[in-house]
Short mmCIF file of N, CA, C and O in Angstrom, two decimals:
data_model
loop_
_atom_site.label_atom_id
_atom_site.label_comp_id
_atom_site.label_asym_id
_atom_site.label_seq_id
_atom_site.Cartn_x
_atom_site.Cartn_y
_atom_site.Cartn_z
N MET A 13 -58.98 -22.13 -19.65
CA MET A 13 -58.38 -22.16 -18.33
C MET A 13 -56.86 -22.07 -18.48
O MET A 13 -56.27 -22.82 -19.24
N PRO A 14 -56.22 -21.16 -17.77
CA PRO A 14 -54.76 -21.04 -17.88
C PRO A 14 -54.07 -22.25 -17.27
O PRO A 14 -54.60 -22.88 -16.35
N PRO A 15 -52.86 -22.59 -17.79
CA PRO A 15 -52.14 -23.74 -17.23
C PRO A 15 -51.72 -23.47 -15.79
O PRO A 15 -51.59 -22.32 -15.38
N LYS A 16 -51.54 -24.55 -15.04
CA LYS A 16 -51.10 -24.40 -13.66
C LYS A 16 -49.69 -23.84 -13.62
O LYS A 16 -48.85 -24.20 -14.42
N LYS A 17 -49.46 -22.93 -12.69
CA LYS A 17 -48.13 -22.35 -12.54
C LYS A 17 -47.22 -23.36 -11.85
O LYS A 17 -47.65 -24.13 -11.01
N ARG A 18 -45.97 -23.34 -12.24
CA ARG A 18 -44.97 -24.20 -11.62
C ARG A 18 -44.04 -23.33 -10.78
O ARG A 18 -43.99 -22.12 -10.97
N PRO A 19 -43.28 -23.96 -9.88
CA PRO A 19 -42.40 -23.18 -9.01
C PRO A 19 -41.47 -22.20 -9.74
O PRO A 19 -41.28 -21.08 -9.29
N LYS A 20 -40.91 -22.59 -10.89
CA LYS A 20 -40.02 -21.68 -11.61
C LYS A 20 -40.77 -20.46 -12.11
O LYS A 20 -40.23 -19.37 -12.17
N ASP A 21 -42.03 -20.65 -12.47
CA ASP A 21 -42.84 -19.51 -12.88
C ASP A 21 -43.01 -18.55 -11.71
O ASP A 21 -42.96 -17.33 -11.89
N ASP A 22 -43.21 -19.09 -10.53
CA ASP A 22 -43.36 -18.25 -9.34
C ASP A 22 -42.07 -17.51 -9.03
O ASP A 22 -42.08 -16.31 -8.75
N ILE A 23 -40.95 -18.23 -9.07
CA ILE A 23 -39.66 -17.62 -8.75
C ILE A 23 -39.32 -16.51 -9.74
O ILE A 23 -38.87 -15.44 -9.35
N LEU A 24 -39.53 -16.79 -11.02
CA LEU A 24 -39.18 -15.82 -12.06
C LEU A 24 -40.31 -14.85 -12.38
O LEU A 24 -40.15 -13.95 -13.19
N ASP A 25 -41.47 -15.06 -11.74
CA ASP A 25 -42.65 -14.22 -11.95
C ASP A 25 -43.02 -14.11 -13.43
O ASP A 25 -43.23 -13.03 -13.97
N THR A 26 -43.11 -15.28 -14.10
CA THR A 26 -43.46 -15.29 -15.53
C THR A 26 -44.95 -15.49 -15.76
O THR A 26 -45.40 -15.54 -16.90
N LYS A 27 -45.70 -15.63 -14.70
CA LYS A 27 -47.17 -15.77 -14.78
C LYS A 27 -47.59 -16.96 -15.65
O LYS A 27 -48.57 -16.89 -16.37
N GLY A 28 -46.82 -18.04 -15.61
CA GLY A 28 -47.16 -19.25 -16.35
C GLY A 28 -46.57 -19.33 -17.75
O GLY A 28 -46.65 -20.35 -18.40
N ALA A 29 -45.97 -18.25 -18.23
CA ALA A 29 -45.43 -18.23 -19.60
C ALA A 29 -44.30 -19.24 -19.77
O ALA A 29 -44.17 -19.87 -20.82
N LEU A 30 -43.46 -19.40 -18.75
CA LEU A 30 -42.35 -20.35 -18.84
C LEU A 30 -42.87 -21.77 -19.00
O LEU A 30 -42.38 -22.52 -19.84
N SER A 31 -43.85 -22.14 -18.22
CA SER A 31 -44.43 -23.49 -18.32
C SER A 31 -45.02 -23.74 -19.70
O SER A 31 -44.83 -24.80 -20.29
N VAL A 32 -45.74 -22.78 -20.22
CA VAL A 32 -46.34 -22.92 -21.55
C VAL A 32 -45.26 -23.06 -22.61
O VAL A 32 -45.35 -23.90 -23.50
N ALA A 33 -44.21 -22.25 -22.51
CA ALA A 33 -43.12 -22.32 -23.50
C ALA A 33 -42.43 -23.67 -23.47
O ALA A 33 -42.17 -24.26 -24.52
N VAL A 34 -42.16 -24.20 -22.28
CA VAL A 34 -41.49 -25.50 -22.16
C VAL A 34 -42.39 -26.61 -22.70
O VAL A 34 -41.93 -27.51 -23.41
N GLU A 35 -43.66 -26.58 -22.39
CA GLU A 35 -44.59 -27.61 -22.86
C GLU A 35 -44.73 -27.60 -24.38
O GLU A 35 -44.96 -28.65 -24.99
N ASN A 36 -44.59 -26.46 -25.01
CA ASN A 36 -44.76 -26.34 -26.45
C ASN A 36 -43.45 -26.33 -27.22
O ASN A 36 -43.46 -26.16 -28.44
N MET A 37 -42.34 -26.53 -26.53
CA MET A 37 -41.03 -26.52 -27.18
C MET A 37 -40.87 -27.77 -28.03
O MET A 37 -41.17 -28.88 -27.57
N PRO A 38 -40.40 -27.63 -29.27
CA PRO A 38 -40.19 -28.81 -30.10
C PRO A 38 -39.13 -29.73 -29.48
O PRO A 38 -38.22 -29.27 -28.79
N GLU A 39 -39.28 -31.00 -29.70
CA GLU A 39 -38.36 -32.01 -29.14
C GLU A 39 -36.91 -31.71 -29.52
O GLU A 39 -36.00 -31.92 -28.73
N VAL A 40 -36.69 -31.21 -30.72
CA VAL A 40 -35.34 -30.94 -31.21
C VAL A 40 -34.62 -29.92 -30.32
O VAL A 40 -33.43 -30.02 -30.09
N ASP A 41 -35.33 -28.94 -29.83
CA ASP A 41 -34.72 -27.87 -29.05
C ASP A 41 -34.49 -28.24 -27.58
O ASP A 41 -33.88 -27.48 -26.86
N LYS A 42 -35.00 -29.36 -27.14
CA LYS A 42 -34.84 -29.73 -25.74
C LYS A 42 -33.46 -30.26 -25.42
O LYS A 42 -33.03 -30.25 -24.29
N TYR A 43 -32.76 -30.77 -26.42
CA TYR A 43 -31.44 -31.37 -26.22
C TYR A 43 -30.45 -30.77 -27.21
O TYR A 43 -30.81 -30.46 -28.34
N PRO A 44 -29.18 -30.65 -26.82
CA PRO A 44 -28.18 -30.14 -27.77
C PRO A 44 -28.01 -31.10 -28.95
O PRO A 44 -28.21 -32.31 -28.82
N LEU A 45 -27.62 -30.55 -30.09
CA LEU A 45 -27.48 -31.36 -31.30
C LEU A 45 -26.50 -32.52 -31.13
O LEU A 45 -26.73 -33.61 -31.65
N TRP A 46 -25.42 -32.31 -30.37
CA TRP A 46 -24.42 -33.37 -30.22
C TRP A 46 -24.98 -34.57 -29.47
O TRP A 46 -24.45 -35.67 -29.57
N ALA A 47 -26.06 -34.39 -28.73
CA ALA A 47 -26.61 -35.48 -27.93
C ALA A 47 -27.66 -36.30 -28.66
O ALA A 47 -28.05 -37.37 -28.19
N GLU A 48 -28.12 -35.84 -29.82
CA GLU A 48 -29.20 -36.53 -30.52
C GLU A 48 -28.89 -37.99 -30.82
O GLU A 48 -29.69 -38.88 -30.54
N GLU A 49 -27.74 -38.26 -31.42
CA GLU A 49 -27.39 -39.63 -31.77
C GLU A 49 -27.27 -40.50 -30.53
O GLU A 49 -27.75 -41.63 -30.49
N PHE A 50 -26.66 -39.96 -29.49
CA PHE A 50 -26.52 -40.71 -28.23
C PHE A 50 -27.89 -41.07 -27.66
O PHE A 50 -28.13 -42.20 -27.25
N ILE A 51 -28.80 -40.12 -27.65
CA ILE A 51 -30.14 -40.36 -27.10
C ILE A 51 -30.88 -41.41 -27.93
O ILE A 51 -31.53 -42.30 -27.38
N ASP A 52 -30.76 -41.33 -29.25
CA ASP A 52 -31.41 -42.32 -30.12
C ASP A 52 -30.87 -43.72 -29.84
O ASP A 52 -31.63 -44.67 -29.71
N ARG A 53 -29.55 -43.83 -29.75
CA ARG A 53 -28.95 -45.14 -29.49
C ARG A 53 -29.26 -45.63 -28.07
O ARG A 53 -29.46 -46.82 -27.85
N GLU A 54 -29.32 -44.73 -27.13
CA GLU A 54 -29.64 -45.10 -25.75
C GLU A 54 -31.04 -45.69 -25.66
O GLU A 54 -31.28 -46.65 -24.94
N GLN A 55 -31.98 -45.13 -26.41
CA GLN A 55 -33.35 -45.63 -26.39
C GLN A 55 -33.45 -47.03 -26.99
O GLN A 55 -34.31 -47.81 -26.61
N GLU A 56 -32.56 -47.36 -27.93
CA GLU A 56 -32.55 -48.68 -28.56
C GLU A 56 -31.74 -49.71 -27.76
O GLU A 56 -31.85 -50.91 -28.02
N ALA A 57 -30.94 -49.25 -26.82
CA ALA A 57 -30.00 -50.12 -26.11
C ALA A 57 -30.70 -51.14 -25.23
O ALA A 57 -31.74 -50.87 -24.63
N ILE A 58 -30.09 -52.31 -25.17
CA ILE A 58 -30.56 -53.36 -24.27
C ILE A 58 -29.79 -53.24 -22.95
O ILE A 58 -30.34 -53.39 -21.87
N VAL A 59 -28.50 -52.93 -23.06
CA VAL A 59 -27.63 -52.77 -21.90
C VAL A 59 -26.81 -51.50 -22.10
O VAL A 59 -26.36 -51.21 -23.20
N ILE A 60 -26.63 -50.75 -21.02
CA ILE A 60 -25.79 -49.56 -21.07
C ILE A 60 -24.65 -49.75 -20.08
O ILE A 60 -24.87 -50.05 -18.92
N SER A 61 -23.44 -49.61 -20.59
CA SER A 61 -22.28 -49.69 -19.71
C SER A 61 -21.41 -48.46 -19.92
O SER A 61 -21.52 -47.77 -20.93
N SER A 62 -20.57 -48.19 -18.96
CA SER A 62 -19.76 -46.99 -19.01
C SER A 62 -18.31 -47.34 -18.63
O SER A 62 -18.07 -48.20 -17.80
N TYR A 63 -17.36 -46.66 -19.28
CA TYR A 63 -15.96 -46.86 -18.98
C TYR A 63 -15.33 -45.49 -18.78
O TYR A 63 -15.48 -44.61 -19.63
N GLU A 64 -14.69 -45.29 -17.64
CA GLU A 64 -14.05 -44.02 -17.37
C GLU A 64 -12.62 -44.23 -16.94
O GLU A 64 -12.30 -45.23 -16.30
N THR A 65 -11.76 -43.30 -17.29
CA THR A 65 -10.38 -43.33 -16.81
C THR A 65 -10.13 -42.06 -16.04
O THR A 65 -10.77 -41.04 -16.24
N ARG A 66 -9.20 -42.13 -15.13
CA ARG A 66 -8.89 -40.94 -14.34
C ARG A 66 -7.51 -40.48 -14.60
O ARG A 66 -6.62 -41.08 -14.92
#
């Protein structure tokens, strides 16, 4: 049975190929390399705070 089409597949007329590609994409390719350490630390965090200057 083919996977269910998602709205982006309909818009881009990929006939479900986009959904299949995204579902089978390795975890490494989903996020840029510079974000890996941040994501790992964020998952371990108990509290997340942010400081910004203008």
